[in-house]
mmCIF file of C-alpha atoms in Angstrom:
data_model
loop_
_atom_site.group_PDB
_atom_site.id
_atom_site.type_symbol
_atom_site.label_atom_id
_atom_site.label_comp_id
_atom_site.label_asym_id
_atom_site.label_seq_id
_atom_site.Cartn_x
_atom_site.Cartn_y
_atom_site.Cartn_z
ATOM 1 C CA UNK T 19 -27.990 -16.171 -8.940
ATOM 2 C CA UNK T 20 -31.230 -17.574 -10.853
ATOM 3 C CA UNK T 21 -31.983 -20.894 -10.591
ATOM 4 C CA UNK T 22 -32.858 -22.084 -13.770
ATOM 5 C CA UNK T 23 -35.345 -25.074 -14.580
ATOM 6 C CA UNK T 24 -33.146 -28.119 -14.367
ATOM 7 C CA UNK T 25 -31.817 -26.871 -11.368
ATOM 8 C CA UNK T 26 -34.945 -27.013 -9.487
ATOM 9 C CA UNK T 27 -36.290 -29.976 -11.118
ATOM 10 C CA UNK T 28 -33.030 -31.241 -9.967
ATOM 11 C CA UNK T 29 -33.470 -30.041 -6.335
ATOM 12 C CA UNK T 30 -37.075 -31.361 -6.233
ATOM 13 C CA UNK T 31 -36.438 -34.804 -7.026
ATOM 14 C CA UNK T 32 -33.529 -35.168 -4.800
ATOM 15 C CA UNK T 33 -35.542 -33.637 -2.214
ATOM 16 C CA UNK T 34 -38.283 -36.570 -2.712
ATOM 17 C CA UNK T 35 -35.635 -39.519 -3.013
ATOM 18 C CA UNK T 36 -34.518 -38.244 0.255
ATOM 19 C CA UNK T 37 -38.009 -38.401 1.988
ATOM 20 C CA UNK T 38 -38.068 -41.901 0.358
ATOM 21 C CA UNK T 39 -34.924 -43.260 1.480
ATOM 22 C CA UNK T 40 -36.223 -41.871 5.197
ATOM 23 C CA UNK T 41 -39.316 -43.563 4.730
ATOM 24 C CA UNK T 42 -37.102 -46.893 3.598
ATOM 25 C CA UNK T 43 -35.115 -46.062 6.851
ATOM 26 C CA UNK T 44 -38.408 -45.753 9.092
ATOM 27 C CA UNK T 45 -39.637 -49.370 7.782
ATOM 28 C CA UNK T 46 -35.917 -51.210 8.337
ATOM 29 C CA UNK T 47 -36.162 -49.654 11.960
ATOM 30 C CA UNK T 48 -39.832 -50.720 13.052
ATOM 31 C CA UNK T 49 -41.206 -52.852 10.518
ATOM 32 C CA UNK T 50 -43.944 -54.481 13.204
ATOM 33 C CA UNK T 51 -45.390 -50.934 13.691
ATOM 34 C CA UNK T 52 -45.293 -49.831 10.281
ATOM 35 C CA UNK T 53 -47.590 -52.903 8.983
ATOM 36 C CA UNK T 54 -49.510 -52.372 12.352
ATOM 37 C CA UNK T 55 -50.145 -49.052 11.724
ATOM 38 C CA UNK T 56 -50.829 -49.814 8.054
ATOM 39 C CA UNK T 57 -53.380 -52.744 9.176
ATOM 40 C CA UNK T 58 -55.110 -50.323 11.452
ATOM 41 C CA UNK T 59 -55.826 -47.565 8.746
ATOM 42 C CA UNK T 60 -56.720 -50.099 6.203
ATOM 43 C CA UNK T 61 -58.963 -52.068 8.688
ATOM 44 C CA UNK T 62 -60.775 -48.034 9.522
ATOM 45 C CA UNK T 63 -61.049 -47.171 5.903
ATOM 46 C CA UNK T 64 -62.734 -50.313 5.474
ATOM 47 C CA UNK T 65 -65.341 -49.653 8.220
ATOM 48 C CA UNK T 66 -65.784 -45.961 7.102
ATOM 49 C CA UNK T 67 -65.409 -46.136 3.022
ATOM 50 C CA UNK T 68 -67.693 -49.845 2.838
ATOM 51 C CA UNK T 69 -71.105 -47.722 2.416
ATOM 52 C CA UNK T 70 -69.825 -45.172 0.735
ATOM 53 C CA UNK T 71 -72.140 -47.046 -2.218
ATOM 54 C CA UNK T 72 -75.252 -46.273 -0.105
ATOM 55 C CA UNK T 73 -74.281 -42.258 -0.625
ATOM 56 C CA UNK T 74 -72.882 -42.030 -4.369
ATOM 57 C CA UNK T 75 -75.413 -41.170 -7.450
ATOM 58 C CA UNK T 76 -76.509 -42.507 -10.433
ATOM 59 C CA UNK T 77 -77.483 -39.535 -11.886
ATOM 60 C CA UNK T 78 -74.635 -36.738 -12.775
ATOM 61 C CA UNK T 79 -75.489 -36.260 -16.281
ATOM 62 C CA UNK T 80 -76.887 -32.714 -16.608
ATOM 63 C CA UNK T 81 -74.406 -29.162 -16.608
ATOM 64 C CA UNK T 82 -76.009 -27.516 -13.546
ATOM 65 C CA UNK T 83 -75.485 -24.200 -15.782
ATOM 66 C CA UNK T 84 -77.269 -25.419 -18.804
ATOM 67 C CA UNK T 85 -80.989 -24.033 -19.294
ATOM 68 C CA UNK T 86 -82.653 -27.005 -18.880
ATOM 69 C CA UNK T 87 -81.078 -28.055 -15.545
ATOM 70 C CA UNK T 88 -82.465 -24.184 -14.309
ATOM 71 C CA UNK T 89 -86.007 -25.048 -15.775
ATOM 72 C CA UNK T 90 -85.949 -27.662 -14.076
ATOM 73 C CA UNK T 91 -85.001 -26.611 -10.572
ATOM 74 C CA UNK T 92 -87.837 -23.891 -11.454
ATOM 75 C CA UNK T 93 -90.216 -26.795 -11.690
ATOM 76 C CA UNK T 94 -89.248 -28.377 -8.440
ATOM 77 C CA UNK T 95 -88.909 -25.666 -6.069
ATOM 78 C CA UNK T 96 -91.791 -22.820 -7.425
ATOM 79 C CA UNK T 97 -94.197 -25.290 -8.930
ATOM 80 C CA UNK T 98 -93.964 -28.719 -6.973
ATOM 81 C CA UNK T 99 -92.759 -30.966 -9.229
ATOM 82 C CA UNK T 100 -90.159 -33.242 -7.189
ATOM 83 C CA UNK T 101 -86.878 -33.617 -8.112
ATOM 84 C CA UNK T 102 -87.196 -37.105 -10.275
ATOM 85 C CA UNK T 103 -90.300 -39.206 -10.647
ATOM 86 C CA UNK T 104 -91.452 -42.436 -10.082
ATOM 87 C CA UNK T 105 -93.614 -44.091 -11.791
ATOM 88 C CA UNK T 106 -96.595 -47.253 -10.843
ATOM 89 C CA UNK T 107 -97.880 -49.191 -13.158
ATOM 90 C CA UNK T 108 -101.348 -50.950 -11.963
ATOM 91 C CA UNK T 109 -101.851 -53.705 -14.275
ATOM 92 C CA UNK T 110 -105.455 -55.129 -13.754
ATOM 93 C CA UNK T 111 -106.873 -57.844 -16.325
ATOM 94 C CA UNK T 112 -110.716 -57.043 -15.656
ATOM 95 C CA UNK T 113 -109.092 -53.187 -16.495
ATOM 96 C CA UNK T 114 -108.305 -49.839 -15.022
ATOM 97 C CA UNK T 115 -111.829 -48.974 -14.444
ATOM 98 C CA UNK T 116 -112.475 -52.043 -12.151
ATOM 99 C CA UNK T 117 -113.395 -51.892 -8.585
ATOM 100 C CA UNK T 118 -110.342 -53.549 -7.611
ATOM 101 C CA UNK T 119 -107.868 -52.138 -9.829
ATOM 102 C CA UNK T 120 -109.536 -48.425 -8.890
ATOM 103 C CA UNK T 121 -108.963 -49.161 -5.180
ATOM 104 C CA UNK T 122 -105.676 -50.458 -5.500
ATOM 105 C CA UNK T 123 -104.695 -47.202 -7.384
ATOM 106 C CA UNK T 124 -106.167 -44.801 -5.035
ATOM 107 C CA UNK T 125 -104.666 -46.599 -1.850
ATOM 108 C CA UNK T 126 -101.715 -46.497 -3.642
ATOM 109 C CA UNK T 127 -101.624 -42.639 -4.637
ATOM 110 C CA UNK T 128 -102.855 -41.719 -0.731
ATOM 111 C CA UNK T 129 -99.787 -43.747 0.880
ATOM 112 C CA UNK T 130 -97.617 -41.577 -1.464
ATOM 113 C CA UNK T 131 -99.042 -37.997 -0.559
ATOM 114 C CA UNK T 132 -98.905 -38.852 2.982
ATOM 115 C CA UNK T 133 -94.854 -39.625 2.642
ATOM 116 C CA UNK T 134 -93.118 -36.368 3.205
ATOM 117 C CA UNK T 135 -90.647 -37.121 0.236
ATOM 118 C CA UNK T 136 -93.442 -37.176 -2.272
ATOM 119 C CA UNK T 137 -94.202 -33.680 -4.214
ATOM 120 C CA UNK T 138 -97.154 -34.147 -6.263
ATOM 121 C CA UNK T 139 -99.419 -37.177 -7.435
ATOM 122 C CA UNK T 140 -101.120 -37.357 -10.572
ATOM 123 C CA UNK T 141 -102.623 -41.088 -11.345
ATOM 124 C CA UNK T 142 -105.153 -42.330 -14.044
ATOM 125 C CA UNK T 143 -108.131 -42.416 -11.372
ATOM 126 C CA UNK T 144 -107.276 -38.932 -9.499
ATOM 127 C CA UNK T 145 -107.207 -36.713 -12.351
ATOM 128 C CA UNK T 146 -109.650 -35.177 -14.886
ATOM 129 C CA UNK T 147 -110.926 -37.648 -17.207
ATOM 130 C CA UNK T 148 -109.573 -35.689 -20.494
ATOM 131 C CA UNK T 149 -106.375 -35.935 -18.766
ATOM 132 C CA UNK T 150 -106.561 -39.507 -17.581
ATOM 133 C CA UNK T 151 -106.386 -40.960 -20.785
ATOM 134 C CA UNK T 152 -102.963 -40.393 -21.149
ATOM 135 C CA UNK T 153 -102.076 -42.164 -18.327
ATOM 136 C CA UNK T 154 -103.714 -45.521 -19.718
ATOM 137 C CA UNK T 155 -102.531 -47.564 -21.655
ATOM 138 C CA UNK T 156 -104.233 -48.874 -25.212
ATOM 139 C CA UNK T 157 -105.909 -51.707 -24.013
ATOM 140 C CA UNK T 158 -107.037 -50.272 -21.138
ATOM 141 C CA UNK T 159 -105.291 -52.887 -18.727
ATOM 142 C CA UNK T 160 -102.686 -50.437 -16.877
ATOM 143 C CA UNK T 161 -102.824 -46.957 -15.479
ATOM 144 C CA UNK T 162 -100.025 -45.111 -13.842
ATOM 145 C CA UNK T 163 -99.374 -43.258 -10.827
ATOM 146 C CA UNK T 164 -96.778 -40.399 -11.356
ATOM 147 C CA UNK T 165 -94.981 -39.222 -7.925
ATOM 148 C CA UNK T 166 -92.557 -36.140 -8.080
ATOM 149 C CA UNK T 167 -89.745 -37.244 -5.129
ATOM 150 C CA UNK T 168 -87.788 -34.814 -3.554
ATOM 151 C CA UNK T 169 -84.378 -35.328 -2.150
ATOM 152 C CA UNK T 170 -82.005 -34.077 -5.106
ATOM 153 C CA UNK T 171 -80.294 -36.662 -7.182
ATOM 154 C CA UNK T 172 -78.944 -39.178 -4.643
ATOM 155 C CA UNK T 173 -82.202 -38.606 -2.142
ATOM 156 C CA UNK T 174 -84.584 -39.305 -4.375
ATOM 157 C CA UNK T 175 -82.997 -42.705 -5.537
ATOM 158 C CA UNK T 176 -83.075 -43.720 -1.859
ATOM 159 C CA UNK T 177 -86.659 -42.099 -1.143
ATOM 160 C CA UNK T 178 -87.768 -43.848 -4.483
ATOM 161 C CA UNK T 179 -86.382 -47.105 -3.369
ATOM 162 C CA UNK T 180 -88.239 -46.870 0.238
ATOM 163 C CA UNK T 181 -91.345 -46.471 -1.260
ATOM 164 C CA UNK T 182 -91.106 -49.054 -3.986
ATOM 165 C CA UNK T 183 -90.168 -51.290 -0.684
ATOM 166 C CA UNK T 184 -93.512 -50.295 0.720
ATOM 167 C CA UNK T 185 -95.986 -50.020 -1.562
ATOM 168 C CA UNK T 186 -94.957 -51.982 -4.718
ATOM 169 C CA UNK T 187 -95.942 -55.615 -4.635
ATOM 170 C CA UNK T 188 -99.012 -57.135 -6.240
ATOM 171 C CA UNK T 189 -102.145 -57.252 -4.420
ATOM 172 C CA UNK T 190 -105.524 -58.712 -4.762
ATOM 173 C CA UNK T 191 -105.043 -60.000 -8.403
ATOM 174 C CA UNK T 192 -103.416 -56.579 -9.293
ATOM 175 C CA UNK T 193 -99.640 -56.271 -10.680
ATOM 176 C CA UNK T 194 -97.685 -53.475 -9.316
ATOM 177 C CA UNK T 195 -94.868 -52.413 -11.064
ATOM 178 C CA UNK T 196 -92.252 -49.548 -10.644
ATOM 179 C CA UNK T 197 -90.210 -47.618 -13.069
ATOM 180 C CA UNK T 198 -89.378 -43.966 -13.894
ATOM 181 C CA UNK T 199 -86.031 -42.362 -13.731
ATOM 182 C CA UNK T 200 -85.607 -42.596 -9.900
ATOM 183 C CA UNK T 201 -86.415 -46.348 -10.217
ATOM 184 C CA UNK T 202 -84.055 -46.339 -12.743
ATOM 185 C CA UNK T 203 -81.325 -44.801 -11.206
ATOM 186 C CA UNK T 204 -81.573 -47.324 -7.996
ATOM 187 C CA UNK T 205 -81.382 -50.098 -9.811
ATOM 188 C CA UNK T 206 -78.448 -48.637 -11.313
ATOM 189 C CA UNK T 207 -76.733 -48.611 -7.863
ATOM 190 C CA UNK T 208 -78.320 -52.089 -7.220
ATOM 191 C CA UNK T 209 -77.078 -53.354 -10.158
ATOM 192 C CA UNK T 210 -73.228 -51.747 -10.112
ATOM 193 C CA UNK T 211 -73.241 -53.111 -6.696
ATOM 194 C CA UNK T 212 -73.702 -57.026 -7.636
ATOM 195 C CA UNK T 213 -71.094 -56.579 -10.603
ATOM 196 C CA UNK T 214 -68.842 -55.377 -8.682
ATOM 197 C CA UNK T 215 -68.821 -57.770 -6.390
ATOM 198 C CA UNK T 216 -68.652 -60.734 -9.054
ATOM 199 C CA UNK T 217 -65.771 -59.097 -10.770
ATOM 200 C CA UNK T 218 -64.398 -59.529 -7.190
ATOM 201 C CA UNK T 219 -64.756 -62.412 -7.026
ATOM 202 C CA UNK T 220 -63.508 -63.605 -10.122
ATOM 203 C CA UNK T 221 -61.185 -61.110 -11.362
ATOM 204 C CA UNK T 222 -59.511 -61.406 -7.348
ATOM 205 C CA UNK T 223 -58.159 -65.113 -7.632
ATOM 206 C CA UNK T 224 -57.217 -65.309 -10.860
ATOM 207 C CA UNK T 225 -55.227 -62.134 -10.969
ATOM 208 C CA UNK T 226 -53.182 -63.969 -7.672
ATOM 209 C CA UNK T 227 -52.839 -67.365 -9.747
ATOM 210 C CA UNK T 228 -51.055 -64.986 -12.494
ATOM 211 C CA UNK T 229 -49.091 -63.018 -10.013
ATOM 212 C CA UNK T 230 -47.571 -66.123 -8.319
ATOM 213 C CA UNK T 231 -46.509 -67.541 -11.778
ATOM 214 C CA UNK T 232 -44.889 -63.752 -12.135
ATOM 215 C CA UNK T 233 -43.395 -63.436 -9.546
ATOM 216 C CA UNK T 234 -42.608 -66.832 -8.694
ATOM 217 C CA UNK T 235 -43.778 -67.134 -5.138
ATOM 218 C CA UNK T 236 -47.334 -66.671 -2.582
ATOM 219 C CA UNK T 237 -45.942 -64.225 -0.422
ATOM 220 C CA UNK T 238 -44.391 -61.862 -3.464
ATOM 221 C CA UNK T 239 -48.070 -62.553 -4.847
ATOM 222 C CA UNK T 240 -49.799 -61.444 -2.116
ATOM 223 C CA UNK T 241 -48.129 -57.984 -1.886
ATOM 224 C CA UNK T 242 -50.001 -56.761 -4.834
ATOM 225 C CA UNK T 243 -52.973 -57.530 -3.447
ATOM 226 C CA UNK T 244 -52.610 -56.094 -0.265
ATOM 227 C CA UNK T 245 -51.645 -52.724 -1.749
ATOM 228 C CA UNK T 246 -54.568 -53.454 -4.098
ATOM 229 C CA UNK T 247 -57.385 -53.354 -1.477
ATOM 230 C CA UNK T 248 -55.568 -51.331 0.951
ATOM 231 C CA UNK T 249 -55.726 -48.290 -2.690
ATOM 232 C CA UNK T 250 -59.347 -49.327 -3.078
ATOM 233 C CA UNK T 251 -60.387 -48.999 0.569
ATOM 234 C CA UNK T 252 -58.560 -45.978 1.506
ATOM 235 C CA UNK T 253 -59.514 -44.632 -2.085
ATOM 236 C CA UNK T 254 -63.678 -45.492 -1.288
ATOM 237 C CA UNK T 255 -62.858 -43.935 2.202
ATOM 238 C CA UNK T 256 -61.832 -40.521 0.354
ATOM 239 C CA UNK T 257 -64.980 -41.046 -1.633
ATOM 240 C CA UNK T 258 -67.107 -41.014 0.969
ATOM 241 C CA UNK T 259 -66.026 -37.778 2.189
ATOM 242 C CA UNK T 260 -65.612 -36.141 -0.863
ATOM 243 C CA UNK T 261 -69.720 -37.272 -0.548
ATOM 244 C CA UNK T 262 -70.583 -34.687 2.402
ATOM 245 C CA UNK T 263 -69.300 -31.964 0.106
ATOM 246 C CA UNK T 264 -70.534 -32.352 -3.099
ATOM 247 C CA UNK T 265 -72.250 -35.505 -5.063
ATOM 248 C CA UNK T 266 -69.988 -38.147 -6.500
ATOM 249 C CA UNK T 267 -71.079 -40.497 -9.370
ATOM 250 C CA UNK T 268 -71.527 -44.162 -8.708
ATOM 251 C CA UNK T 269 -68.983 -44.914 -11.580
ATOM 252 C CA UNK T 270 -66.591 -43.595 -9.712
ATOM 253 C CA UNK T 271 -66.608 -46.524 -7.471
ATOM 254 C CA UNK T 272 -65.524 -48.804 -10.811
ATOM 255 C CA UNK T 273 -62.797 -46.551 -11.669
ATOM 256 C CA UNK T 274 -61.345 -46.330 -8.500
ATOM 257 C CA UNK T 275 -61.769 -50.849 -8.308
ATOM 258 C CA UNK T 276 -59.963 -50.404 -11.846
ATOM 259 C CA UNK T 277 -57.267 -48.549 -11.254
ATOM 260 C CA UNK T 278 -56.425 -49.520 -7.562
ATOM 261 C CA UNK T 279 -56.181 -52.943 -8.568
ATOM 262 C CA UNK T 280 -53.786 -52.341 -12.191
ATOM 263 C CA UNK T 281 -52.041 -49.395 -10.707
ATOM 264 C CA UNK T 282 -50.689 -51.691 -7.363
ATOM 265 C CA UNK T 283 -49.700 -54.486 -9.126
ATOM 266 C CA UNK T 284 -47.903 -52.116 -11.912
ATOM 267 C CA UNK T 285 -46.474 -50.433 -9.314
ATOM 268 C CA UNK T 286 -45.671 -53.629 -6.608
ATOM 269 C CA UNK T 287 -43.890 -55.232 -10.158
ATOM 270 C CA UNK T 288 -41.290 -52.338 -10.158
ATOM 271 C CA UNK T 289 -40.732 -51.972 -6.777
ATOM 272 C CA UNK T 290 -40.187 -56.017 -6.023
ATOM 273 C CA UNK T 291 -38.165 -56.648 -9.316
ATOM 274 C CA UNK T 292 -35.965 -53.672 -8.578
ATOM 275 C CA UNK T 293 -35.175 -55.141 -5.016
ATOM 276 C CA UNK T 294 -34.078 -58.165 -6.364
ATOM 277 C CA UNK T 295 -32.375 -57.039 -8.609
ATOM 278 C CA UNK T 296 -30.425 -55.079 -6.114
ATOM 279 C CA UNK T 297 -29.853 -58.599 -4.360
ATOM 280 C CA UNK T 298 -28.989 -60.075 -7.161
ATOM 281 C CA UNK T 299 -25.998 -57.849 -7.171
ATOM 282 C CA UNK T 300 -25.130 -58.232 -3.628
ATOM 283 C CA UNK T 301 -26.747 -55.948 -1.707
ATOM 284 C CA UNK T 302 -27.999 -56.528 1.813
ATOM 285 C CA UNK T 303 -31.768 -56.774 2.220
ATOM 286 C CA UNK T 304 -31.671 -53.124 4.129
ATOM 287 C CA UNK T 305 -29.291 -51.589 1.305
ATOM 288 C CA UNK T 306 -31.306 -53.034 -1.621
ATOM 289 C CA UNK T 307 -34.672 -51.840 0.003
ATOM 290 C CA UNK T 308 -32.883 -48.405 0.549
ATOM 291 C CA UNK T 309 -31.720 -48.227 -3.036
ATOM 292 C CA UNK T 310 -34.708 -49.301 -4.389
ATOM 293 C CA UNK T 311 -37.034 -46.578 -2.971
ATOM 294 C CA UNK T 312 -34.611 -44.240 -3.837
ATOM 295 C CA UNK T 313 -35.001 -45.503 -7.545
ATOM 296 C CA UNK T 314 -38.216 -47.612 -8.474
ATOM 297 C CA UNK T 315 -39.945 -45.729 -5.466
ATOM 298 C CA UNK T 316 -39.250 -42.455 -7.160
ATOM 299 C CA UNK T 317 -40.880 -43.754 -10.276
ATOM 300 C CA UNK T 318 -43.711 -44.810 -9.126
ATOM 301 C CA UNK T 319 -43.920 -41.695 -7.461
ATOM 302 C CA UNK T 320 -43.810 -39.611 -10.394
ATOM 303 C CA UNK T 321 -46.119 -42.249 -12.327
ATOM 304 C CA UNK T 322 -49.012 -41.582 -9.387
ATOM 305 C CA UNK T 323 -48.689 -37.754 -9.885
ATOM 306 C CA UNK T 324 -48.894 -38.375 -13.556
ATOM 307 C CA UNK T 325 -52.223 -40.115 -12.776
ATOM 308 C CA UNK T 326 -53.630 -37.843 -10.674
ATOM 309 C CA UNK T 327 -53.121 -34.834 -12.386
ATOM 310 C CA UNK T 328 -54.253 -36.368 -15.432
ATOM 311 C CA UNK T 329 -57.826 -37.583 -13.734
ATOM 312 C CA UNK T 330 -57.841 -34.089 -12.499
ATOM 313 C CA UNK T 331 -58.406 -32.799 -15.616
ATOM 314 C CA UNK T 332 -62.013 -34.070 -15.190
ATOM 315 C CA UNK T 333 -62.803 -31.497 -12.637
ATOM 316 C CA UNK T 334 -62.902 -29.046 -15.486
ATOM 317 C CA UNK T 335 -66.185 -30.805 -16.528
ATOM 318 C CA UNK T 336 -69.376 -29.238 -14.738
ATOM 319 C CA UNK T 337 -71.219 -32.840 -14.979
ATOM 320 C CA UNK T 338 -70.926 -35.117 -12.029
ATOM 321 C CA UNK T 339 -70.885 -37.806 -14.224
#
């Protein structure tokens, strides 16, 4: 006989409520080694997925098909270009032509060719005169140093940021100044770092003041939130991975803060007010927790699929971004 649609759809989800009520089962029998076990992976994923910040990229915005992105890989690997520049502004009062400001410059542009991360230099005291001029400014106060940096999208943000560490910091009446889209892109990651963690740090306790008005207790409060960060850790963990393979965009790192925190509480909310609900009618703790996995657990279940394969559908894009 064929087994038509409903009957597998039927045979599927009794097939997961019966891995959930064994799971339900599994937690009544050895509760102290399920949360141990549970504290021990969250407490790795923190160690492994916490730098996971260091490895993610700003860039991620160009189709690695498109024309442009082939020109450009052209450019960097036949020609010498680098990968993404950075550019130094030398800012001198007395002028780019100055003694000081043309010794500044040059000491500058040597420290760069000698890095092995640095391409090509071109700089408003090292090149031709007819093309110098476009690297001055108007009033003839700043000239710039153009560096090609190698490394790809996420190593040239951190070679770009090494350098500006080293070499960009005023000097003898000079202003040094750094910019170009490497720059850029690092203090992207700079910057998405700090808001991140003071959204933590506000969003974090008032979300818990709500949730124990909700829920009407600190302990039912404070199960959100430990599914909350134990989703975001394990979920920067699998980040960080994902990073060895192929590169990962440094928004990624909000949307997974995002959703780990909505999606636990959303899904904590069913699962508690289900089990007491199925106190309320007289259930034991053990029955109601069985019954409610095999219920609210299924739904949530089928909600987190959802999600997934519905963020999946990004992977069709070719941009990291």
């Amino acid at each position: 006989m064929v087994m038509n649609r409903s009957q597998a759809a039927g045979r599927v989800g009794t097939g997961a409520t019966t891995v959930l009520q064994r799971i339900a089962e599994l937690a009544i029998v050895a509760p102290k080694r399920i949360i141990t076990i549970a504290l021990l992976v969250m407490f790795g994923a923190a160690i492994f997925g916490s730098p996971v910040i260091k490895s993610l990229s700003a860039g991620g915005f160009e189709d690695p098909t498109s024309e442009s992105y082939q020109a450009a890989r052209v450019l960097s690997e036949k020609f010498g270009q680098g990968d993404m520049q950075m550019i130094i502004a030398v800012t001198s009062d007395a002028g780019v032509n100055s003694a000081t400001a043309r010794t500044v410059g040059t000491n500058i542009v040597e420290e760069l060719k000698r890095s092995p991360n640095v391409a090509a230099v071109k700089s408003a005291w090292t090149v031709p005169p007819a093309a110098a001029q476009a690297l001055v400014s108007k009033d003839a106060k700043t000239g710039l140093i153009v560096a090609g940096i190698t490394g790809g999208e996420s190593g040239a943000q951190q070679h770009a940021k090494e350098l500006a560490a080293r070499l960009v910091h005023n000097r003898d009446g000079i202003q040094v100044r750094a910019g170009g889209l490497a720059t850029t892109y690092t203090q992207v990651n700079d910057q998405i770092e700090k808001d991140l963690l003071i959204m933590e740090s506000i969003a974090m306790p008032l979300i818990f003041l709500v949730l124990v008005w909700v829920f009407g207790g600190l302990l039912a409060a404070a199960l959100p939130m430990a599914v909350s960060g134990f989703a975001i850790l394990g979920s920067m963990a699998v980040l960080r991975v994902i990073t060895y393979a192929t590169n990962v965009s440094i928004f990624a790192l909000n949307l997974t803060l995002t959703m780990g925190l909505a999606l636990a509480i959303d899904y904590t909310l069913l699962i508690i007010t289900r089990y007491r609900d199925e106190l309320a009618r007289g259930a034991s703790p053990n029955e109601g927790l069985i019954r409610t996995m095999s219920t609210a657990g299924r739904t949530v279940l089928f909600s987190a699929i959802t999600v997934a394969l519905s963020m999946g559908a990004m992977l069709m894009f070719p941009c990291t971004f």
